[in-house]
Amino acid sequence: MGQAEIMNFVDGAFVTGASTFDKLSPVDGQVTATVHEAGRAEVDAAVRAARRALDGPWGRTSVADRARVLRRIADRIEERFEDFVEAEVRDTGKPVAQARQLDVARAVANFRSFADTVSASGLDSYLTELPGGHRALNYAIAQPLGVVAVIVPWNLPLLLLTWKVAPALACGNAVVVKPSEETPSTATLLAEVMADAGVPAGVYNVVHGFGPSSAGEFVTTHEGIDGVTFTGESGTGSAIMRAVAPAVRPVSFELGGKNAAIVFADADLDKAVDGLSRSVFANTGQVCLCTERVYVQRPVYDDVVAGLVAKARQLRLGRPEHPDTTTGPLISVAHREKVLSYLALARDEGAETLVGGGVPDLGPDLASGAWVEPTLWAGLDHGARTVREEVFGPVAALIPFDHEEDAVRLANDTRYGLAAAVWTQNLERGHRVAQRMRVGVAWVNTWFLRDLRSPFGGVGLSGIGREGGRHSLHFYTQPTNVCVQL
């Protein structure tokens, strides 16, 4: 993979930025791309282009036409599937197999799913009885929200980008995308696909840069933005809320999590350990839905610990293209420093490190990469900072419990509320406990299983609003009621 030049995409054309910055590989620290950083002028041009697109033919397209556009986009992504895999791997360092099976495949599914959803959607209508035998017809129409700022994180950059852009376009909006500075490639490649699929100029715009005093701030504070959708860290979500508050713009946030799993003594332990190994270590723990707190009923605690430790030791860290690689690096050396600070904090808080706990020795070629060992802790108190604060790495604390009420109380004792998983062969208990979780998504005997039509989001510090199926359409549209007296 050679060094690339990554430009902004504004009004259907690639443009330079006010300055440039280097994108470093998390695998070995080498420069993989020169990225053009958008200044205020580029962001303003992107917002204005989006507004012109809304005022032009795109603003008058039918639902059927927009659905056809989304399906063409999906087809073009499939045609360039390996290009997207290469771009995703170059930015993130994740194993090639994961990028193929999850990230790029899901991007295709997102466009097709929302094409189906918008095609089948409808709105309310009422026949109102009035005094004197008169009647009125009330019916709602869906107007686009307008120019939408789409702020995308670095952990699943293509998947989460398409998860937002697909419904936004399905509803007739125009978007200004600000990808993470760590993962600029796939959003830019998608711009080429948009043009090939016949998406009009200005409908899809990409501006690169950072947060404060850069493209992120310029987009969210621009007076021409009608709404902001963001997935990422909770503190950044708070900053965006402050930025849009004076104009009372709507927001849709999917933020951080400190997700719990509960393993009851009657669980199928082989399935539970397999599931937990995925939910703790998937994408090197860099998934908002990953499990960082594992509560295990005391009679099976030792068995679950032993099983998870064995799974952690079977993980293979290495270059993404190697077929034996199961686990990539963290996204950056800076993020690794954050994760390593929590590994040190856990030791200070009295943790017993069961496996991992440091930086692996992968040889001189990878010494400058953002590598960290998959890590499990025992002996931590539920009140420890490492049990309370999101680490966003391949780590988890294992804590025993005695009774169901204890497990529910511990799992819900958090400022976050994104996801939870319950492992039990007693389905009555599974339903009961899952329904008591204060989260947006509760799984029973599985993890990361999604129906794209179902609501997705969090409570507390984990977000505002819901995405998925018709729930996404609610954010990206403004209903207008038309009342006609008959």
Short mmCIF file of C-alpha atoms in Angstrom, two decimals:
data_model
loop_
_atom_site.label_atom_id
_atom_site.label_comp_id
_atom_site.label_asym_id
_atom_site.label_seq_id
_atom_site.Cartn_x
_atom_site.Cartn_y
_atom_site.Cartn_z
CA MET A 1 0.00 0.00 0.00
CA GLY A 2 1.72 3.19 -1.16
CA GLN A 3 1.40 6.70 0.19
CA ALA A 4 -1.82 8.40 -0.93
CA GLU A 5 -2.98 12.00 -1.30
CA ILE A 6 -6.40 12.50 0.24
CA MET A 7 -8.35 15.60 -0.73
CA ASN A 8 -11.61 17.19 0.28
CA PHE A 9 -14.68 16.60 -1.92
CA VAL A 10 -16.81 19.68 -2.45
CA ASP A 11 -19.61 20.25 -4.97
CA GLY A 12 -18.68 17.17 -6.99
CA ALA A 13 -14.94 17.87 -7.24
CA PHE A 14 -11.81 17.07 -5.24
CA VAL A 15 -10.20 20.19 -3.79
CA THR A 16 -7.12 21.00 -1.74
CA GLY A 17 -7.28 22.32 1.80
CA ALA A 18 -5.85 25.17 3.82
CA SER A 19 -3.01 22.90 4.97
CA THR A 20 -2.02 19.24 5.04
CA PHE A 21 -1.22 16.63 7.67
CA ASP A 22 0.29 13.16 7.64
CA LYS A 23 -1.75 10.05 8.27
CA LEU A 24 0.33 7.41 10.07
CA SER A 25 -0.18 3.67 9.94
CA PRO A 26 -1.16 2.23 13.31
CA VAL A 27 0.59 -0.98 12.24
CA ASP A 28 4.15 0.31 11.88
CA GLY A 29 4.04 4.09 12.27
CA GLN A 30 4.84 4.80 8.62
CA VAL A 31 3.23 7.69 6.74
CA THR A 32 0.48 6.26 4.52
CA ALA A 33 -1.18 9.43 3.25
CA THR A 34 -1.01 13.20 3.00
CA VAL A 35 -4.40 14.60 3.96
CA HIS A 36 -5.70 18.04 2.96
CA GLU A 37 -7.20 19.80 5.97
CA ALA A 38 -10.27 21.87 5.23
CA GLY A 39 -10.35 25.42 6.51
CA ARG A 40 -13.37 27.65 7.01
CA ALA A 41 -13.48 28.46 3.30
CA GLU A 42 -13.65 24.82 2.23
CA VAL A 43 -16.28 24.01 4.85
CA ASP A 44 -18.34 27.03 3.82
CA ALA A 45 -18.11 25.96 0.18
CA ALA A 46 -19.26 22.45 1.10
CA VAL A 47 -22.27 23.71 3.07
CA ARG A 48 -23.24 26.10 0.28
CA ALA A 49 -22.92 23.33 -2.29
CA ALA A 50 -25.19 21.13 -0.21
CA ARG A 51 -27.76 23.91 0.00
CA ARG A 52 -27.69 24.41 -3.77
CA ALA A 53 -28.21 20.68 -4.27
CA LEU A 54 -31.28 20.80 -2.05
CA ASP A 55 -32.63 23.78 -3.98
CA GLY A 56 -31.96 22.00 -7.27
CA PRO A 57 -33.16 18.76 -8.86
CA TRP A 58 -32.07 16.62 -5.89
CA GLY A 59 -34.59 18.41 -3.70
CA ARG A 60 -37.36 17.33 -6.06
CA THR A 61 -36.46 13.66 -6.46
CA SER A 62 -39.08 11.09 -5.63
CA VAL A 63 -38.69 8.41 -2.99
CA ALA A 64 -38.51 5.78 -5.74
CA ASP A 65 -35.72 7.67 -7.52
CA ARG A 66 -33.72 8.07 -4.31
CA ALA A 67 -34.10 4.37 -3.53
CA ARG A 68 -32.74 3.58 -6.99
CA VAL A 69 -29.75 5.85 -6.33
CA LEU A 70 -29.01 4.06 -3.06
CA ARG A 71 -29.09 0.69 -4.79
CA ARG A 72 -26.70 1.96 -7.47
CA ILE A 73 -24.33 3.14 -4.74
CA ALA A 74 -24.43 -0.33 -3.17
CA ASP A 75 -23.67 -1.90 -6.55
CA ARG A 76 -20.70 0.44 -7.10
CA ILE A 77 -19.27 -0.36 -3.66
CA GLU A 78 -19.46 -4.05 -4.54
CA GLU A 79 -17.67 -3.37 -7.82
CA ARG A 80 -14.85 -1.68 -5.90
CA PHE A 81 -15.05 -3.96 -2.88
CA GLU A 82 -11.32 -4.66 -2.63
CA ASP A 83 -10.48 -0.96 -3.00
CA PHE A 84 -12.62 -0.26 0.05
CA VAL A 85 -11.01 -3.13 1.94
CA GLU A 86 -7.55 -1.76 1.17
CA ALA A 87 -8.52 1.76 2.24
CA GLU A 88 -10.10 0.56 5.49
CA VAL A 89 -7.11 -1.60 6.38
CA ARG A 90 -4.61 1.12 5.51
CA ASP A 91 -6.30 3.55 7.91
CA THR A 92 -7.15 1.23 10.80
CA GLY A 93 -4.71 -1.69 10.65
CA LYS A 94 -7.56 -4.14 11.27
CA PRO A 95 -7.23 -7.64 9.78
CA VAL A 96 -8.16 -7.86 6.10
CA ALA A 97 -10.66 -10.63 6.83
CA GLN A 98 -12.57 -8.40 9.25
CA ALA A 99 -12.68 -5.51 6.78
CA ARG A 100 -14.10 -7.83 4.12
CA GLN A 101 -16.60 -9.68 6.28
CA LEU A 102 -17.84 -6.80 8.43
CA ASP A 103 -16.95 -3.28 7.38
CA VAL A 104 -17.32 -3.29 3.61
CA ALA A 105 -20.05 -5.92 3.48
CA ARG A 106 -22.09 -3.93 5.99
CA ALA A 107 -21.61 -0.72 3.96
CA VAL A 108 -23.29 -2.43 1.00
CA ALA A 109 -26.08 -3.73 3.25
CA ASN A 110 -26.69 -0.28 4.75
CA PHE A 111 -27.50 1.31 1.39
CA ARG A 112 -29.74 -1.56 0.31
CA SER A 113 -31.51 -1.74 3.66
CA PHE A 114 -32.38 1.95 3.70
CA ALA A 115 -33.48 1.81 0.07
CA ASP A 116 -35.98 -0.85 1.15
CA THR A 117 -36.96 1.05 4.29
CA VAL A 118 -37.69 4.36 2.61
CA SER A 119 -39.58 2.62 -0.19
CA ALA A 120 -41.93 1.02 2.34
CA SER A 121 -42.30 4.00 4.66
CA GLY A 122 -45.49 5.95 5.15
CA LEU A 123 -46.89 8.72 7.31
CA ASP A 124 -50.07 9.37 9.29
CA SER A 125 -53.38 10.49 7.81
CA TYR A 126 -56.63 11.20 9.64
CA LEU A 127 -60.18 11.92 8.57
CA THR A 128 -61.42 14.40 11.18
CA GLU A 129 -65.15 14.69 11.98
CA LEU A 130 -66.25 18.31 12.50
CA PRO A 131 -69.47 19.84 13.91
CA GLY A 132 -72.33 20.18 11.47
CA GLY A 133 -71.44 17.09 9.51
CA HIS A 134 -68.29 18.57 7.97
CA ARG A 135 -65.00 16.76 7.76
CA ALA A 136 -61.31 17.55 7.32
CA LEU A 137 -58.48 15.49 5.93
CA ASN A 138 -55.18 15.68 7.81
CA TYR A 139 -52.17 14.04 6.23
CA ALA A 140 -48.44 14.31 6.84
CA ILE A 141 -45.68 14.66 4.31
CA ALA A 142 -41.97 14.11 4.98
CA GLN A 143 -39.65 17.00 4.20
CA PRO A 144 -35.85 16.52 4.31
CA LEU A 145 -34.15 17.83 7.43
CA GLY A 146 -31.84 19.80 5.12
CA VAL A 147 -28.05 20.06 5.17
CA VAL A 148 -26.83 17.46 7.65
CA ALA A 149 -23.37 17.39 9.24
CA VAL A 150 -22.20 13.78 9.51
CA ILE A 151 -19.36 13.37 12.03
CA VAL A 152 -17.84 9.88 11.86
CA PRO A 153 -15.47 8.07 14.28
CA TRP A 154 -12.34 6.06 13.49
CA ASN A 155 -13.19 2.62 14.83
CA LEU A 156 -15.67 1.47 12.14
CA PRO A 157 -15.33 4.40 9.76
CA LEU A 158 -16.97 3.03 6.62
CA LEU A 159 -19.68 1.07 8.40
CA LEU A 160 -20.76 4.02 10.54
CA LEU A 161 -20.41 6.52 7.70
CA THR A 162 -22.80 4.57 5.49
CA TRP A 163 -25.11 3.91 8.45
CA LYS A 164 -25.72 7.68 8.51
CA VAL A 165 -25.31 8.75 4.90
CA ALA A 166 -27.65 6.08 3.49
CA PRO A 167 -30.76 7.19 5.44
CA ALA A 168 -29.85 10.86 5.05
CA LEU A 169 -29.80 10.53 1.27
CA ALA A 170 -32.83 8.24 1.29
CA CYS A 171 -34.79 11.07 2.90
CA GLY A 172 -33.59 13.65 0.36
CA ASN A 173 -30.97 15.46 2.43
CA ALA A 174 -27.53 16.68 1.41
CA VAL A 175 -24.59 15.92 3.67
CA VAL A 176 -21.27 17.38 4.73
CA VAL A 177 -19.16 14.53 6.09
CA LYS A 178 -16.29 15.09 8.52
CA PRO A 179 -14.47 11.77 8.95
CA SER A 180 -12.00 11.23 11.75
CA GLU A 181 -8.54 12.55 10.99
CA GLU A 182 -7.35 9.01 11.76
CA THR A 183 -9.50 7.40 9.03
CA PRO A 184 -9.96 9.72 6.04
CA SER A 185 -9.69 7.19 3.21
CA THR A 186 -13.03 5.41 2.87
CA ALA A 187 -15.14 8.58 3.07
CA THR A 188 -13.06 9.97 0.20
CA LEU A 189 -13.31 6.77 -1.81
CA LEU A 190 -17.06 6.81 -1.29
CA ALA A 191 -17.09 10.24 -2.96
CA GLU A 192 -15.82 8.60 -6.16
CA VAL A 193 -18.56 5.99 -5.89
CA MET A 194 -21.21 8.67 -5.38
CA ALA A 195 -20.16 10.41 -8.57
CA ASP A 196 -20.10 7.11 -10.50
CA ALA A 197 -23.58 6.27 -9.21
CA GLY A 198 -25.00 9.55 -10.50
CA VAL A 199 -25.42 11.38 -7.19
CA PRO A 200 -25.66 15.09 -8.10
CA ALA A 201 -22.85 17.47 -7.18
CA GLY A 202 -23.25 18.93 -3.70
CA VAL A 203 -25.33 16.10 -2.28
CA TYR A 204 -22.29 14.36 -0.75
CA ASN A 205 -19.38 16.48 0.47
CA VAL A 206 -16.31 15.51 2.52
CA VAL A 207 -14.14 17.87 4.57
CA HIS A 208 -11.07 16.57 6.39
CA GLY A 209 -9.49 17.80 9.58
CA PHE A 210 -9.60 17.75 13.33
CA GLY A 211 -12.10 18.91 15.96
CA PRO A 212 -11.53 22.24 17.76
CA SER A 213 -10.37 25.10 15.52
CA SER A 214 -10.58 22.81 12.51
CA ALA A 215 -13.12 21.19 10.19
CA GLY A 216 -15.13 19.60 13.00
CA GLU A 217 -15.78 22.90 14.73
CA PHE A 218 -16.31 24.76 11.44
CA VAL A 219 -18.97 22.28 10.32
CA THR A 220 -20.93 22.03 13.56
CA THR A 221 -21.02 25.80 14.09
CA HIS A 222 -21.84 26.73 10.49
CA GLU A 223 -25.13 28.62 10.25
CA GLY A 224 -26.09 26.64 7.15
CA ILE A 225 -26.21 23.28 8.94
CA ASP A 226 -29.71 22.04 9.79
CA GLY A 227 -28.76 19.08 12.02
CA VAL A 228 -25.81 17.03 13.26
CA THR A 229 -25.43 13.27 13.53
CA PHE A 230 -22.39 12.05 15.43
CA THR A 231 -20.96 8.78 16.64
CA GLY A 232 -18.01 8.95 18.99
CA GLU A 233 -16.78 9.84 22.45
CA SER A 234 -19.25 11.25 24.97
CA GLY A 235 -17.19 14.37 25.70
CA THR A 236 -17.15 15.29 22.02
CA GLY A 237 -20.91 14.82 21.93
CA SER A 238 -21.26 17.32 24.77
CA ALA A 239 -19.08 19.82 22.87
CA ILE A 240 -21.23 19.45 19.75
CA MET A 241 -24.38 19.99 21.82
CA ARG A 242 -22.95 23.25 23.13
CA ALA A 243 -22.05 24.29 19.58
CA VAL A 244 -25.54 23.73 18.15
CA ALA A 245 -27.53 24.91 21.19
CA PRO A 246 -27.79 28.61 20.17
CA ALA A 247 -29.50 27.66 16.90
CA VAL A 248 -31.52 24.81 18.53
CA ARG A 249 -30.44 22.35 15.84
CA PRO A 250 -31.47 18.71 16.22
CA VAL A 251 -28.79 16.13 17.02
CA SER A 252 -28.54 12.37 16.86
CA PHE A 253 -25.75 10.94 19.01
CA GLU A 254 -24.43 7.43 19.53
CA LEU A 255 -21.73 7.86 22.14
CA GLY A 256 -19.51 5.81 24.43
CA GLY A 257 -20.26 2.82 26.61
CA LYS A 258 -19.01 0.84 29.56
CA ASN A 259 -20.96 -2.23 28.60
CA ALA A 260 -21.73 -5.13 30.89
CA ALA A 261 -22.16 -8.83 30.31
CA ILE A 262 -23.86 -11.09 32.86
CA VAL A 263 -23.04 -14.81 32.90
CA PHE A 264 -25.38 -16.96 34.98
CA ALA A 265 -24.37 -20.34 36.35
CA ASP A 266 -26.84 -22.11 34.05
CA ALA A 267 -25.33 -20.61 30.88
CA ASP A 268 -23.83 -22.76 28.14
CA LEU A 269 -20.30 -21.87 29.17
CA ASP A 270 -18.66 -22.76 25.87
CA LYS A 271 -21.02 -20.44 24.00
CA ALA A 272 -20.71 -17.78 26.67
CA VAL A 273 -16.92 -17.80 26.58
CA ASP A 274 -16.92 -17.72 22.78
CA GLY A 275 -19.32 -14.80 22.82
CA LEU A 276 -17.40 -12.95 25.49
CA SER A 277 -14.11 -13.37 23.66
CA ARG A 278 -15.72 -11.58 20.70
CA SER A 279 -17.42 -8.89 22.74
CA VAL A 280 -14.25 -8.06 24.69
CA PHE A 281 -11.61 -8.32 21.98
CA ALA A 282 -13.36 -7.60 18.65
CA ASN A 283 -11.61 -4.86 16.68
CA THR A 284 -9.03 -4.70 19.49
CA GLY A 285 -11.80 -3.61 21.86
CA GLN A 286 -12.46 -0.51 19.75
CA VAL A 287 -16.20 -0.95 19.30
CA CYS A 288 -18.67 1.12 21.28
CA LEU A 289 -20.61 -2.09 21.95
CA CYS A 290 -17.65 -4.03 23.35
CA THR A 291 -17.88 -5.54 26.82
CA GLU A 292 -15.57 -4.05 29.46
CA ARG A 293 -17.40 -5.38 32.55
CA VAL A 294 -18.08 -9.11 32.91
CA TYR A 295 -20.18 -10.19 35.90
CA VAL A 296 -20.05 -13.96 36.45
CA GLN A 297 -22.15 -15.94 38.92
CA ARG A 298 -19.81 -17.33 41.53
CA PRO A 299 -20.26 -21.11 40.94
CA VAL A 300 -18.89 -20.78 37.36
CA TYR A 301 -16.57 -17.84 37.88
CA ASP A 302 -13.33 -19.84 37.80
CA ASP A 303 -14.42 -21.73 34.67
CA VAL A 304 -15.31 -18.54 32.79
CA VAL A 305 -12.05 -16.89 33.84
CA ALA A 306 -10.03 -19.86 32.66
CA GLY A 307 -11.91 -20.02 29.37
CA LEU A 308 -11.52 -16.32 28.61
CA VAL A 309 -7.83 -16.32 29.49
CA ALA A 310 -7.30 -19.23 27.12
CA LYS A 311 -9.17 -17.36 24.36
CA ALA A 312 -7.06 -14.25 24.91
CA ARG A 313 -3.86 -16.27 24.60
CA GLN A 314 -5.05 -17.72 21.29
CA LEU A 315 -5.33 -14.28 19.68
CA ARG A 316 -2.67 -13.52 17.09
CA LEU A 317 -1.45 -9.94 16.71
CA GLY A 318 0.23 -9.02 13.46
CA ARG A 319 0.09 -7.42 10.07
CA PRO A 320 -3.46 -7.13 8.70
CA GLU A 321 -2.74 -9.03 5.49
CA HIS A 322 -1.36 -12.11 7.30
CA PRO A 323 -3.99 -14.89 7.25
CA ASP A 324 -3.28 -15.91 10.87
CA THR A 325 -3.81 -12.40 12.25
CA THR A 326 -6.88 -12.12 14.47
CA THR A 327 -6.16 -8.80 16.17
CA GLY A 328 -4.83 -5.51 14.88
CA PRO A 329 -3.31 -2.50 16.62
CA LEU A 330 -5.10 0.33 18.33
CA ILE A 331 -5.86 3.25 16.04
CA SER A 332 -2.88 5.38 17.06
CA VAL A 333 0.05 5.65 19.41
CA ALA A 334 -1.78 8.46 21.22
CA HIS A 335 -4.76 6.18 21.87
CA ARG A 336 -2.39 3.43 22.99
CA GLU A 337 -0.98 5.81 25.60
CA LYS A 338 -4.51 6.32 26.93
CA VAL A 339 -5.12 2.56 27.12
CA LEU A 340 -1.73 1.95 28.74
CA SER A 341 -2.55 4.57 31.37
CA TYR A 342 -5.60 2.49 32.32
CA LEU A 343 -3.48 -0.67 32.48
CA ALA A 344 -1.25 1.11 34.96
CA LEU A 345 -4.25 2.50 36.85
CA ALA A 346 -5.75 -0.99 37.15
CA ARG A 347 -2.56 -2.23 38.81
CA ASP A 348 -2.66 0.73 41.20
CA GLU A 349 -6.29 -0.10 42.02
CA GLY A 350 -5.35 -3.63 43.02
CA ALA A 351 -6.14 -5.58 39.86
CA GLU A 352 -4.76 -9.02 39.28
CA THR A 353 -3.73 -9.08 35.64
CA LEU A 354 -4.81 -12.48 34.38
CA VAL A 355 -3.38 -12.07 30.88
CA GLY A 356 -1.75 -9.26 28.93
CA GLY A 357 -1.25 -5.95 30.64
CA GLY A 358 1.41 -4.38 28.44
CA VAL A 359 2.93 -3.89 25.00
CA PRO A 360 3.69 -7.03 22.97
CA ASP A 361 7.06 -7.63 21.34
CA LEU A 362 6.22 -8.07 17.66
CA GLY A 363 9.69 -7.43 16.33
CA PRO A 364 11.46 -4.32 15.03
CA ASP A 365 9.24 -3.87 11.95
CA LEU A 366 6.15 -3.28 14.12
CA ALA A 367 7.83 -1.61 17.08
CA SER A 368 6.49 1.83 16.10
CA GLY A 369 2.92 0.60 15.78
CA ALA A 370 0.09 1.12 18.27
CA TRP A 371 0.10 -2.37 19.73
CA VAL A 372 -1.23 -3.46 23.12
CA GLU A 373 -1.82 -6.88 24.62
CA PRO A 374 -5.38 -8.20 25.12
CA THR A 375 -5.88 -7.85 28.87
CA LEU A 376 -8.16 -9.32 31.52
CA TRP A 377 -8.36 -8.23 35.14
CA ALA A 378 -9.64 -9.87 38.31
CA GLY A 379 -9.82 -8.50 41.83
CA LEU A 380 -11.12 -5.04 40.96
CA ASP A 381 -13.81 -3.43 43.05
CA HIS A 382 -16.94 -2.38 41.16
CA GLY A 383 -16.21 1.21 42.16
CA ALA A 384 -12.70 1.29 40.67
CA ARG A 385 -12.11 3.84 37.93
CA THR A 386 -11.09 1.09 35.54
CA VAL A 387 -14.54 -0.45 36.05
CA ARG A 388 -16.37 2.89 35.78
CA GLU A 389 -14.61 4.66 32.89
CA GLU A 390 -14.57 3.68 29.22
CA VAL A 391 -11.14 2.44 28.15
CA PHE A 392 -11.95 1.57 24.50
CA GLY A 393 -9.32 -1.10 24.22
CA PRO A 394 -9.05 -4.91 24.45
CA VAL A 395 -9.66 -5.02 28.19
CA ALA A 396 -12.27 -6.29 30.63
CA ALA A 397 -12.72 -6.67 34.36
CA LEU A 398 -14.19 -9.97 35.62
CA ILE A 399 -16.26 -9.63 38.78
CA PRO A 400 -18.19 -12.40 40.59
CA PHE A 401 -21.77 -12.05 41.79
CA ASP A 402 -24.14 -14.23 43.82
CA HIS A 403 -27.75 -13.41 42.93
CA GLU A 404 -29.70 -12.05 39.98
CA GLU A 405 -30.56 -8.84 41.79
CA ASP A 406 -26.85 -8.23 42.43
CA ALA A 407 -26.05 -8.67 38.73
CA VAL A 408 -28.82 -6.30 37.62
CA ARG A 409 -27.77 -3.67 40.14
CA LEU A 410 -24.10 -3.84 39.17
CA ALA A 411 -24.75 -3.82 35.43
CA ASN A 412 -27.00 -0.75 35.70
CA ASP A 413 -24.70 1.14 38.06
CA THR A 414 -23.07 3.28 35.36
CA ARG A 415 -23.46 6.69 33.74
CA TYR A 416 -23.50 4.95 30.37
CA GLY A 417 -26.27 2.88 28.83
CA LEU A 418 -25.45 1.55 25.40
CA ALA A 419 -25.47 -2.25 25.42
CA ALA A 420 -25.56 -5.34 27.61
CA ALA A 421 -25.41 -9.09 27.10
CA VAL A 422 -27.05 -11.79 29.23
CA TRP A 423 -25.88 -15.40 29.09
CA THR A 424 -28.29 -18.01 30.47
CA GLN A 425 -30.13 -21.13 29.27
CA ASN A 426 -33.19 -20.05 31.28
CA LEU A 427 -34.98 -17.97 28.66
CA GLU A 428 -37.50 -16.67 31.18
CA ARG A 429 -34.60 -15.21 33.13
CA GLY A 430 -32.99 -14.01 29.89
CA HIS A 431 -36.08 -12.01 28.93
CA ARG A 432 -36.54 -10.73 32.48
CA VAL A 433 -32.98 -9.52 32.98
CA ALA A 434 -32.58 -8.09 29.46
CA GLN A 435 -35.72 -6.01 29.94
CA ARG A 436 -34.31 -4.59 33.18
CA MET A 437 -31.10 -3.37 31.55
CA ARG A 438 -30.99 0.43 31.18
CA VAL A 439 -29.46 0.30 27.74
CA GLY A 440 -30.38 0.79 24.11
CA VAL A 441 -29.51 -2.78 23.07
CA ALA A 442 -29.72 -5.91 25.25
CA TRP A 443 -28.62 -9.25 23.86
CA VAL A 444 -29.45 -12.71 25.21
CA ASN A 445 -26.98 -15.50 24.39
CA THR A 446 -25.39 -13.50 21.57
CA TRP A 447 -23.54 -10.25 20.84
CA PHE A 448 -23.35 -7.82 17.90
CA LEU A 449 -26.29 -9.48 16.17
CA ARG A 450 -28.30 -6.77 14.43
CA ASP A 451 -31.45 -6.42 12.40
CA LEU A 452 -30.90 -3.14 10.55
CA ARG A 453 -34.58 -2.26 10.97
CA SER A 454 -34.42 -2.32 14.78
CA PRO A 455 -33.76 0.76 16.96
CA PHE A 456 -30.14 1.39 17.88
CA GLY A 457 -28.78 3.96 20.34
CA GLY A 458 -28.11 4.56 23.99
CA VAL A 459 -29.23 6.30 27.18
CA GLY A 460 -27.33 8.47 29.62
CA LEU A 461 -23.82 9.27 28.41
CA SER A 462 -24.32 6.79 25.58
CA GLY A 463 -26.38 9.06 23.39
CA ILE A 464 -29.56 10.74 22.21
CA GLY A 465 -32.00 9.35 19.67
CA ARG A 466 -32.21 6.09 17.77
CA GLU A 467 -30.90 4.91 14.43
CA GLY A 468 -32.00 1.99 12.26
CA GLY A 469 -34.88 1.45 9.87
CA ARG A 470 -37.76 3.88 10.30
CA HIS A 471 -36.09 5.27 13.44
CA SER A 472 -33.36 6.81 11.27
CA LEU A 473 -35.99 8.26 8.95
CA HIS A 474 -37.50 10.13 11.90
CA PHE A 475 -34.28 12.10 12.45
CA TYR A 476 -33.57 12.85 8.79
CA THR A 477 -37.06 14.17 8.00
CA GLN A 478 -39.33 16.98 9.14
CA PRO A 479 -43.02 16.02 9.04
CA THR A 480 -45.41 18.68 7.75
CA ASN A 481 -49.11 18.19 8.39
CA VAL A 482 -51.51 19.31 5.67
CA CYS A 483 -55.09 19.98 6.77
CA VAL A 484 -57.82 20.28 4.13
CA GLN A 485 -61.41 21.05 5.10
CA LEU A 486 -63.71 18.97 2.94
#
